[in-house]
Coordinates of C-alpha atoms in Angstrom, one line a residue:
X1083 CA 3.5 -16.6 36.9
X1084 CA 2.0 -20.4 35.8
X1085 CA -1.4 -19.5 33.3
X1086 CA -4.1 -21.2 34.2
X1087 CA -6.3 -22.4 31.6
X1088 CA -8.1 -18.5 31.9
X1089 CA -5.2 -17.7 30.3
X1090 CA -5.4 -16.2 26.6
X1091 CA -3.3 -14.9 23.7
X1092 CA -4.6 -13.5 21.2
X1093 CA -1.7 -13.0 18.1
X1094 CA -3.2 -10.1 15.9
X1095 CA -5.5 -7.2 16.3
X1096 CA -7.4 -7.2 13.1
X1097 CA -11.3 -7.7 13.1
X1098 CA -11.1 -11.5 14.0
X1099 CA -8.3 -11.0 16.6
X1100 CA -10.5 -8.4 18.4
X1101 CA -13.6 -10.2 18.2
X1102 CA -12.0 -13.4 19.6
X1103 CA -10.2 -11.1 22.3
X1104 CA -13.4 -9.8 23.4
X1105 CA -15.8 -12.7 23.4
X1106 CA -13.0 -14.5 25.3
X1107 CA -12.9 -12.2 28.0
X1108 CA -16.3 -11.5 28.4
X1109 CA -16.4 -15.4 29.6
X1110 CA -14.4 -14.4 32.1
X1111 CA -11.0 -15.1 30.5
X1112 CA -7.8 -13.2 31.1
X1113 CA -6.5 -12.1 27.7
X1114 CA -4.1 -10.3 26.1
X1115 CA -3.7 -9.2 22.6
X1116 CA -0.4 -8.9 20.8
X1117 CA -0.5 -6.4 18.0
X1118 CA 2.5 -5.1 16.1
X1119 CA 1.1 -2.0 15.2
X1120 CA 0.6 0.9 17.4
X1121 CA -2.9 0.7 17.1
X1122 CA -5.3 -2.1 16.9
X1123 CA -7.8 -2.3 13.5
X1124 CA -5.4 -0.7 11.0
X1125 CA -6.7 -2.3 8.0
X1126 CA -9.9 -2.2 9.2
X1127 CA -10.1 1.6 9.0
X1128 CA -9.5 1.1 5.1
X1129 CA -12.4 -1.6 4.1
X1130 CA -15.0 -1.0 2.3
X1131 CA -13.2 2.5 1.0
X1132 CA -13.3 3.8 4.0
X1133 CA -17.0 2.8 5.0
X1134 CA -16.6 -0.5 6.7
X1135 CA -19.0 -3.0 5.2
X1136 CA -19.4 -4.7 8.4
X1137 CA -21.2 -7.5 7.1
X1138 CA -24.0 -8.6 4.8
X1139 CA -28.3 -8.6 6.0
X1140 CA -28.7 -12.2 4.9
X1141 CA -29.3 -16.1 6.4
X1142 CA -26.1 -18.1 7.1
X1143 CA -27.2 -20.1 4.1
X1144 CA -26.9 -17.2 2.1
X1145 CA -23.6 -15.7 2.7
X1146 CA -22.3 -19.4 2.9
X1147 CA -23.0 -19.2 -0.9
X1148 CA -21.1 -16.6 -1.4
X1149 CA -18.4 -18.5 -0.4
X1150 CA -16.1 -20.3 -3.2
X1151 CA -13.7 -22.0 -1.4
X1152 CA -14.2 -25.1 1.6
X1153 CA -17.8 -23.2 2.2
X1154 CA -19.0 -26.1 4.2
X1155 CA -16.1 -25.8 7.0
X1156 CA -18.0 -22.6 8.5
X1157 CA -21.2 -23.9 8.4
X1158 CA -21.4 -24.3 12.6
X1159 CA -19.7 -20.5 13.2
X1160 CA -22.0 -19.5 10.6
X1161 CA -24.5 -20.8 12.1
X1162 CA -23.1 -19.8 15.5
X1163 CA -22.7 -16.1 14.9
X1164 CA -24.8 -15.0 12.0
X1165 CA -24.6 -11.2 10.2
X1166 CA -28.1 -10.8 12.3
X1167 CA -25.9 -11.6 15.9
X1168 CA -23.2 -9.5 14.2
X1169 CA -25.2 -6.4 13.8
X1170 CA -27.0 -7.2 17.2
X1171 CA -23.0 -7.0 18.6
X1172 CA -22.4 -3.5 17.3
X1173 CA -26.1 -2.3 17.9
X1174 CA -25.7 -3.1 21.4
X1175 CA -22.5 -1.5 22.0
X1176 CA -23.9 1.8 20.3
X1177 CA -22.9 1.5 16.3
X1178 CA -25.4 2.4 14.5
X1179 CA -26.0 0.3 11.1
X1180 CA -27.9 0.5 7.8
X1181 CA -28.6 -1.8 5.1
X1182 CA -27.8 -0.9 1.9
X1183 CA -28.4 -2.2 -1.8
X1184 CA -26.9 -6.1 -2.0
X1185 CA -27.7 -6.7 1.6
X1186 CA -24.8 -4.7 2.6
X1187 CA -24.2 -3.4 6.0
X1188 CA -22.4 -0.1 6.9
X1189 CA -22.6 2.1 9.9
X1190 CA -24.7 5.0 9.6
X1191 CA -22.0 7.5 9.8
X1192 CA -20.0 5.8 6.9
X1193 CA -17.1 6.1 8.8
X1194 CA -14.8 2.2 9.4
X1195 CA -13.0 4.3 11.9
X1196 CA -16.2 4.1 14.0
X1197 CA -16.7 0.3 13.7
X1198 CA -13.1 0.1 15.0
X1199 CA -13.1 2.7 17.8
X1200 CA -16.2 0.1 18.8
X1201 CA -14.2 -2.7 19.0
X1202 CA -11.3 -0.7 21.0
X1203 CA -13.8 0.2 23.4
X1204 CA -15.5 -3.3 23.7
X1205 CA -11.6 -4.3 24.3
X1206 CA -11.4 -1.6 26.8
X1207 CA -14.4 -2.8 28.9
X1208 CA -14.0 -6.7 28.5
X1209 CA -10.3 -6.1 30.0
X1210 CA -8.5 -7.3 27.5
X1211 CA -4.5 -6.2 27.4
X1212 CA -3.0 -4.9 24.5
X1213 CA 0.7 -4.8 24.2
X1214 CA 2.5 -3.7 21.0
X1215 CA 4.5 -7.1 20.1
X1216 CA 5.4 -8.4 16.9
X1217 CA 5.1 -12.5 18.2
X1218 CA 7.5 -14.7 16.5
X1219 CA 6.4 -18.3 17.3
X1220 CA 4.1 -20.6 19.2
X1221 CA 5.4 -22.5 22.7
X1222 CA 5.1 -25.8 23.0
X1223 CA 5.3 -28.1 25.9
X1224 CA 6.8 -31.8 26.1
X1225 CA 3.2 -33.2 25.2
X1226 CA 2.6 -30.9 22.2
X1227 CA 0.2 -28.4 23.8
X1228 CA 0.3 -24.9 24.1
X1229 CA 2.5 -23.2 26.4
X1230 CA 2.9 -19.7 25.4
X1231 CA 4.1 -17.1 22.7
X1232 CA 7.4 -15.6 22.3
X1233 CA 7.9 -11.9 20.2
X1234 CA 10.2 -10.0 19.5
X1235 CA 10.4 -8.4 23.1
X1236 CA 9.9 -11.6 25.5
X1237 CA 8.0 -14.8 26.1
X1238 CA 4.3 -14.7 27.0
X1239 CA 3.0 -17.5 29.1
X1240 CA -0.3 -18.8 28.0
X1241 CA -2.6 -21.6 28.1
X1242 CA -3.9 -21.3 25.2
X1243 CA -3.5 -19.0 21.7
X1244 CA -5.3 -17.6 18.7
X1245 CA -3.8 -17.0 15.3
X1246 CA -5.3 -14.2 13.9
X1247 CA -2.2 -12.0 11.8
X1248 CA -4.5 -12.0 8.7
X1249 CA -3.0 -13.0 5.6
X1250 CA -0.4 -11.2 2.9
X1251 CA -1.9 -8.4 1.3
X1252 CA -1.8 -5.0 2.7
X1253 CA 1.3 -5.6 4.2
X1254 CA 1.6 -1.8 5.1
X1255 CA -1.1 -2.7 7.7
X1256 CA 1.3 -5.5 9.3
X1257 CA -0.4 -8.7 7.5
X1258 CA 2.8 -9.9 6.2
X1259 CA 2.2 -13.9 6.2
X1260 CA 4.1 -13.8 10.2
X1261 CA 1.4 -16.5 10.8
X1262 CA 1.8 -18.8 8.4
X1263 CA 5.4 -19.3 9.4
X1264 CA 4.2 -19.3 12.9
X1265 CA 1.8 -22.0 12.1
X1266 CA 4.2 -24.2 10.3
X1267 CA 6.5 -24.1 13.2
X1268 CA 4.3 -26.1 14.8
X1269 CA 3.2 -28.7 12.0
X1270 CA 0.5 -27.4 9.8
X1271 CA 0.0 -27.0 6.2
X1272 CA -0.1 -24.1 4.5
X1273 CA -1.9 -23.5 1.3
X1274 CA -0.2 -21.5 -0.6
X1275 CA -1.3 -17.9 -0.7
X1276 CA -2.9 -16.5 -3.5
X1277 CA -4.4 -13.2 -4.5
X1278 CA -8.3 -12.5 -4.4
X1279 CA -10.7 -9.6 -5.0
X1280 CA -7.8 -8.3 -7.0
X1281 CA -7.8 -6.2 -10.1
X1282 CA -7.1 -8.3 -13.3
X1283 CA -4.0 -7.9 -15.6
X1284 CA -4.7 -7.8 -19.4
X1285 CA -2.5 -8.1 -22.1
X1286 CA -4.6 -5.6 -24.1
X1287 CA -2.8 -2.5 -24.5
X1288 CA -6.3 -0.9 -25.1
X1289 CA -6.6 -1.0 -21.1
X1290 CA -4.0 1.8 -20.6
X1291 CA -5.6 3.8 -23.6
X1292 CA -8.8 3.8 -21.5
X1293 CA -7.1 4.4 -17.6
X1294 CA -9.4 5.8 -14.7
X1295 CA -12.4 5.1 -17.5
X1296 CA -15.6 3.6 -15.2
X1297 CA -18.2 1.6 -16.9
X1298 CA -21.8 1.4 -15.2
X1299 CA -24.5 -0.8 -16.0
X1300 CA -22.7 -3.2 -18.1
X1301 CA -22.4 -7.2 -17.6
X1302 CA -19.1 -9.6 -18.0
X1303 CA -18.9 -13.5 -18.9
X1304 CA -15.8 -14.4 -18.4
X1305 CA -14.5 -18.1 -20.3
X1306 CA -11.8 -20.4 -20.1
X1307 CA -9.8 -21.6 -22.4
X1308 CA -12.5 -24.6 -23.1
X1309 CA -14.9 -21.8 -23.8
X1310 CA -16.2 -22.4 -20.8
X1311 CA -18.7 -19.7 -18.5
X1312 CA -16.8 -19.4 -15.0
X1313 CA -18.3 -16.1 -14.5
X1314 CA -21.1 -14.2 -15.0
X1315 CA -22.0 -10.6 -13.4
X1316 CA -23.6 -7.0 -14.2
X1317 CA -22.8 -4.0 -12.4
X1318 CA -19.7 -1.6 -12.4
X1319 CA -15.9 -1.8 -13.5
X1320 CA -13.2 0.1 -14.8
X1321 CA -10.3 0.3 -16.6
X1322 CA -7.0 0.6 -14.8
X1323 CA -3.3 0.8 -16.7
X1324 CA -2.6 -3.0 -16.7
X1325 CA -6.0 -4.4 -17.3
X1326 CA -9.3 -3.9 -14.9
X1327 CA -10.8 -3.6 -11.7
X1328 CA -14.2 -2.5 -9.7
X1329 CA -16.5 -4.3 -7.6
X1330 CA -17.5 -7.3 -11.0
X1331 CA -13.9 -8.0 -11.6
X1332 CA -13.1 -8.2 -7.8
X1333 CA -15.6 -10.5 -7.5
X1334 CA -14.7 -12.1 -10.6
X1335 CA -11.3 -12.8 -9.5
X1336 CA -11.7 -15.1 -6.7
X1337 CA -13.1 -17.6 -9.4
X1338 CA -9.6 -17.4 -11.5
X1339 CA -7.0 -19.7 -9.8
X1340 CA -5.5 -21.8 -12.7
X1341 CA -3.4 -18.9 -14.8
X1342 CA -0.9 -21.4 -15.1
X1343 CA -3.0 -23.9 -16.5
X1344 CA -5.7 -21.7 -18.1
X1345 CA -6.5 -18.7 -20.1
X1346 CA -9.5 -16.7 -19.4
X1347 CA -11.1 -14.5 -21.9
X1348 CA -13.0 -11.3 -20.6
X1349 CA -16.2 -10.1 -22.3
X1350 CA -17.6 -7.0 -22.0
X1351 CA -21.6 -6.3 -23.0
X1352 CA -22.2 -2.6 -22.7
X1353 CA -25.1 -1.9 -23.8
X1354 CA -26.7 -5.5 -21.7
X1355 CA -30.2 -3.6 -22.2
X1356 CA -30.3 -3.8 -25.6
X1357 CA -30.1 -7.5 -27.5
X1358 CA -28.6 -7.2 -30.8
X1359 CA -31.6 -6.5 -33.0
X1360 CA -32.7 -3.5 -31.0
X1361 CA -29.0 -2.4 -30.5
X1362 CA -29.2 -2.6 -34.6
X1363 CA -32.1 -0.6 -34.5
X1364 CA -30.6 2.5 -32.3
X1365 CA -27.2 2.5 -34.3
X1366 CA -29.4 3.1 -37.7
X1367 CA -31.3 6.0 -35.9
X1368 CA -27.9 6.9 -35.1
X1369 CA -26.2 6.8 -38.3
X1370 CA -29.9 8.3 -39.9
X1371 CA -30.2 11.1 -37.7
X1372 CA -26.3 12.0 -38.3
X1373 CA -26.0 11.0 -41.9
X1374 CA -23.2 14.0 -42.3
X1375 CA -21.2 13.2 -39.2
X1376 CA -18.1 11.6 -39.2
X1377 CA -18.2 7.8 -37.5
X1378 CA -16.4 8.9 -34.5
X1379 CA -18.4 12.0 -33.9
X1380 CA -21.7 9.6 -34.2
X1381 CA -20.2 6.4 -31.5
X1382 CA -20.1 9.3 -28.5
X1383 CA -24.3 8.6 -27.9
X1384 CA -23.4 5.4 -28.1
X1385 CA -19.9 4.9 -26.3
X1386 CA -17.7 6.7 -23.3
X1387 CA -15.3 9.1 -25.3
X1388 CA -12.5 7.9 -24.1
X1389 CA -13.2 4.6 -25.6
X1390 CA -14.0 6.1 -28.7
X1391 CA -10.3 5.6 -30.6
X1392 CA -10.3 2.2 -29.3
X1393 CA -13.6 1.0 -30.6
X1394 CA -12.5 2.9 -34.1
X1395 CA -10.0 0.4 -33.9
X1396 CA -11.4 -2.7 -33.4
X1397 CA -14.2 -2.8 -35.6
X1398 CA -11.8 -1.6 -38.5
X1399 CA -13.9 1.6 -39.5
X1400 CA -12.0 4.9 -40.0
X1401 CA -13.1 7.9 -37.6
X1402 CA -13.6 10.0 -41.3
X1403 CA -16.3 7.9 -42.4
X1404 CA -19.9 9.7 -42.8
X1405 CA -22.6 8.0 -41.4
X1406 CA -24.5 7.6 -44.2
X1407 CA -21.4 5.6 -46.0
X1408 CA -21.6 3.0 -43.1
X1409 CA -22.2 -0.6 -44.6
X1410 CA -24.1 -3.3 -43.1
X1411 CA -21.3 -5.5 -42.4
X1412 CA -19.5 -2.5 -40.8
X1413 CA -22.6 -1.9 -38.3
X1414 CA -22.6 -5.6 -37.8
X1415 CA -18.9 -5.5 -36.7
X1416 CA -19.8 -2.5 -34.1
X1417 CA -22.5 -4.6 -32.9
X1418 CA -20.6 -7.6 -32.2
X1419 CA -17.9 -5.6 -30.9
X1420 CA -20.6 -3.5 -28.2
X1421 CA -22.1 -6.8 -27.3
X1422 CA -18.5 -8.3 -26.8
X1423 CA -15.8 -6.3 -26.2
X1424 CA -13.1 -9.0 -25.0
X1425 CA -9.8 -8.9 -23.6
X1426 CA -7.2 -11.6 -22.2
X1427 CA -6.8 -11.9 -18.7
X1428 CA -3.2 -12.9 -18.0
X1429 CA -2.9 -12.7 -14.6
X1430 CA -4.3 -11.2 -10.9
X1431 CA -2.7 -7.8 -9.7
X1432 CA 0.2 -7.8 -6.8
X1433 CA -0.9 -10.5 -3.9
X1434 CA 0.0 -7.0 -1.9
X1435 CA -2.8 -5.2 -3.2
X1436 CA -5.2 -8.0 -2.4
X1437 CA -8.2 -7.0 -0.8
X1438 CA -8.5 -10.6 0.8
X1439 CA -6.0 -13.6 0.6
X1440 CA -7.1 -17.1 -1.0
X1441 CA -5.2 -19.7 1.2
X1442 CA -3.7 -20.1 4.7
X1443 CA -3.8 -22.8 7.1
X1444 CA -5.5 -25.9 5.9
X1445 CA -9.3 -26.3 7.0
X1446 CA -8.7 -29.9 7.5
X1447 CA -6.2 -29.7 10.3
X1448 CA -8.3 -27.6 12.1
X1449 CA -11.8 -28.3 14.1
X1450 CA -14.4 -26.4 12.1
X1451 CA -16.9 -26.3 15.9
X1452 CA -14.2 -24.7 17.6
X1453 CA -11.1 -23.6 15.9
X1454 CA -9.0 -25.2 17.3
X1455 CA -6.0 -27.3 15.6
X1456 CA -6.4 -30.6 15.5
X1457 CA -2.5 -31.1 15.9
X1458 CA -1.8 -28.7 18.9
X1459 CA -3.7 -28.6 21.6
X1460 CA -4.6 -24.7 23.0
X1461 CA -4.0 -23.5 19.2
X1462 CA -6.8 -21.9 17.5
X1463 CA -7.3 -20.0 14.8
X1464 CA -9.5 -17.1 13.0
X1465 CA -10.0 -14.7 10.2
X1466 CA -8.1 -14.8 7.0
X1467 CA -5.3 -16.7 8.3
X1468 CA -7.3 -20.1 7.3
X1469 CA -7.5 -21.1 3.7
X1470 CA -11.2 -19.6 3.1
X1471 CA -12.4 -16.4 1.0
X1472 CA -15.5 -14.7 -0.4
X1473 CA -17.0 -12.8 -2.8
X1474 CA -17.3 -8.9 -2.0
X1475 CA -20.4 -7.4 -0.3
X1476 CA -19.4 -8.0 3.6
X1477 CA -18.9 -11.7 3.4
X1478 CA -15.1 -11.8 4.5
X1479 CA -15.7 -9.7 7.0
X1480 CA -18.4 -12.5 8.2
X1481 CA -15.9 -14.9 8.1
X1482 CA -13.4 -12.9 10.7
X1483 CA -16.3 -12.1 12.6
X1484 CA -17.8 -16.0 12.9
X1485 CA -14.4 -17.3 13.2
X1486 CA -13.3 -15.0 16.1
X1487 CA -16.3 -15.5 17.9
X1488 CA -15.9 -19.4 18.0
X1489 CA -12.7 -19.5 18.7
X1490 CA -12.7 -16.8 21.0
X1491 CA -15.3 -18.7 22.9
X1492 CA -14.0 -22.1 22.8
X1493 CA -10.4 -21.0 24.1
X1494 CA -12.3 -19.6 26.8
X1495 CA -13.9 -22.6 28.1
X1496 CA -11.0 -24.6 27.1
X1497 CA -9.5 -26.8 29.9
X1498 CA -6.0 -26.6 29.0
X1499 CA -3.5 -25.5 31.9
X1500 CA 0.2 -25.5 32.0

């Protein structure tokens, strides 16, 4: 059967996939959506813990902000399909959401499995064809244009195709880079992936002492080797067995690219409340108030217990000594030490454990009005698969959303035939 220029692939079933899928055939193209995995959404079901943060409440100005790298290439899909016409999309097909502190949007059951099981139906009802199909490589014709998609099981005529197979973390769920090697097949570049919103590895043994330990209300500055702020942040983190994690250092970590070049110093405040002379102030109630304790007995009002042996060790001060034998130099060393607990970052955790892949398909070989490549006709692409990331609280999720929506909708009123 010749395609006619109705005629749409869609490579991938993640949230861009699926949005460009359904948008395409709701303009009254015929599409069908290869997916590898049985089901459609699979790593989906596991953002946001299990929650979904669907997108974030604010202006396209906003969330492009929040947006580190090539921010200015989704300025028209931003401004095309907002997180207001985001929401409006699940609203109207019966997903209820709420807005939560950061601007964060979940649904109201708390469920990601629901924002999915919306999309399968909005797949359902738009007609699109899902066929389980790992796809392999892009068709070409004679001129360069799109022709179709071959998988592992056949050859799919098309007139046109959209990329969407994610990036290279959470390969479990199927993104295992097929894309990019689909994509430079057919002549584009390919920035090479890199982990972000990734737990940090320290070379601090200290980290391992303190595993599974969560810190709340504390802020981080993170330096370069030029002692240079690259990162600033307060909220939440924790302490894994090679270094740390939580929703700061996530965030933190899409600003730390140059490992090989760099060295970034981590500094911890935990008690960000207090500025040193007050902090002075409650360690000599402290030590008043417990004159006969032992030092380590007196630092758990101040510190987590677990971190206890460790501070004992950094500020030099032996657990057995009373309170009331504490010299000023020693308190001064505590406070210094509270105020700026530091560790060496070394490196990001496994690219596999990423929550979101920096890099991908190069944003100047690809029309940032439509999606489209700008070296093969038909070609779009959306989601992660193109070299562009962002900071936690819904923003990625924005981009997969705004990306699949404008290509979804340019591929359908393409005029491309075979």
């Amino acid at each position: 059967m010749p395609a006619t220029k109705n005629d749409i692939i869609v490579i991938g079933g993640g949230p861009a996939g699926m949005m460009s899928a359904i948008i395409a055939a709701e303009e009254g193209a015929h599409v069908t959506l290869l997916e590898r995995n049985d089901k459609v959404g699979r790593k989906l079901n596991i953002t946001g813990k299990g929650r979904c943060n669907v997108t974030n409440n604010c202006s396209a100005e906003e969330a492009l902000a929040q947006i580190p790298r090539n921010s200015r290439f989704l300025f028209s899909s931003f401004s095309k399909f907002d997180s207001r016409a985001v929401m409006e999309f699940f609203e109207k097909r019966g997903l209820h959401l709420k807005t939560e502190r950061g601007n964060r949007v979940f649904p109201v059951s708390d469920s990601a499995y629901d924002v999915t099981d919306t999309l399968r139906d909005a797949l359902r009802h738009a007609g699109v064809k899902i066929i389980k199909e790992r796809a392999q490589e892009v068709l070409l014709k004679e001129d360069g244009a799109v022709c179709g998609v071959r998988g592992e099981k056949g050859e799919y005529t098309c007139a046109q195709a959209i990329l969407a197979t994610g990036g290279v973390s959470y390969p479990a769920t199927g993104s295992t880079g097929d894309g990019y090697a689909m994509a430079r097949l057919v002549g584009h570049t390919i920035i090479e992936p890199k982990a972000s919103l990734i737990s940090l590895v320290c070379s601090d043994r200290c980290c391992a002492q303190m595993q599974g330990l969560s810190l709340k209300n504390v802020s981080i500055t993170i330096k370069n080797s030029k002692k240079k702020t690259v990162y600033q942040d307060f909220g939440e983190m924790l302490f894994t067995d090679k270094g740390v994690s939580g929703p700061m250092i996530l965030s933190a970590s899409a600003h730390l690219r140059d490992y090989e070049k760099d060295q970034y110093r981590l500094l911890i405040d935990l008690k960000p409340a207090l500025d040193e002379e007050k902090l002075d102030a409650r360690i000599l109630r402290d030590l008043e108030e417990q004159h006969n304790k032992d030092f380590g007995n007196v630092l758990g009002g101040l510190i987590p217990r677990s971190m206890i042996p460790v501070m004992i060790e950094r500020t030099g001060i032996p657990s057995n000594t009373k309170a009331n034998s504490i010299t000023r130099q020693q308190r001064r060393r505590l406070i210094e030490t509270i105020k700026q607990f530091d560790l060496t970052v070394i490196s990001p955790g496994p690219l596999q454990q990423a929550i979101i892949t920096s890099g991908g398909i190069k944003t100047g070989e690809i029309n940032p009005s439509t999606m489209e490549s700008k070296k093969v006709p038909g070609l779009y692409f959306a989601g992660e698969i193109i070299d562009v990331d962002a900071y936690t609280g819904g923003f990625n999720l924005q981009i997969a959303w705004a990306t699949g929506y404008v290509a979804g909708m340019a591929a359908a009123h393409a005029e491309n035939e075979i």
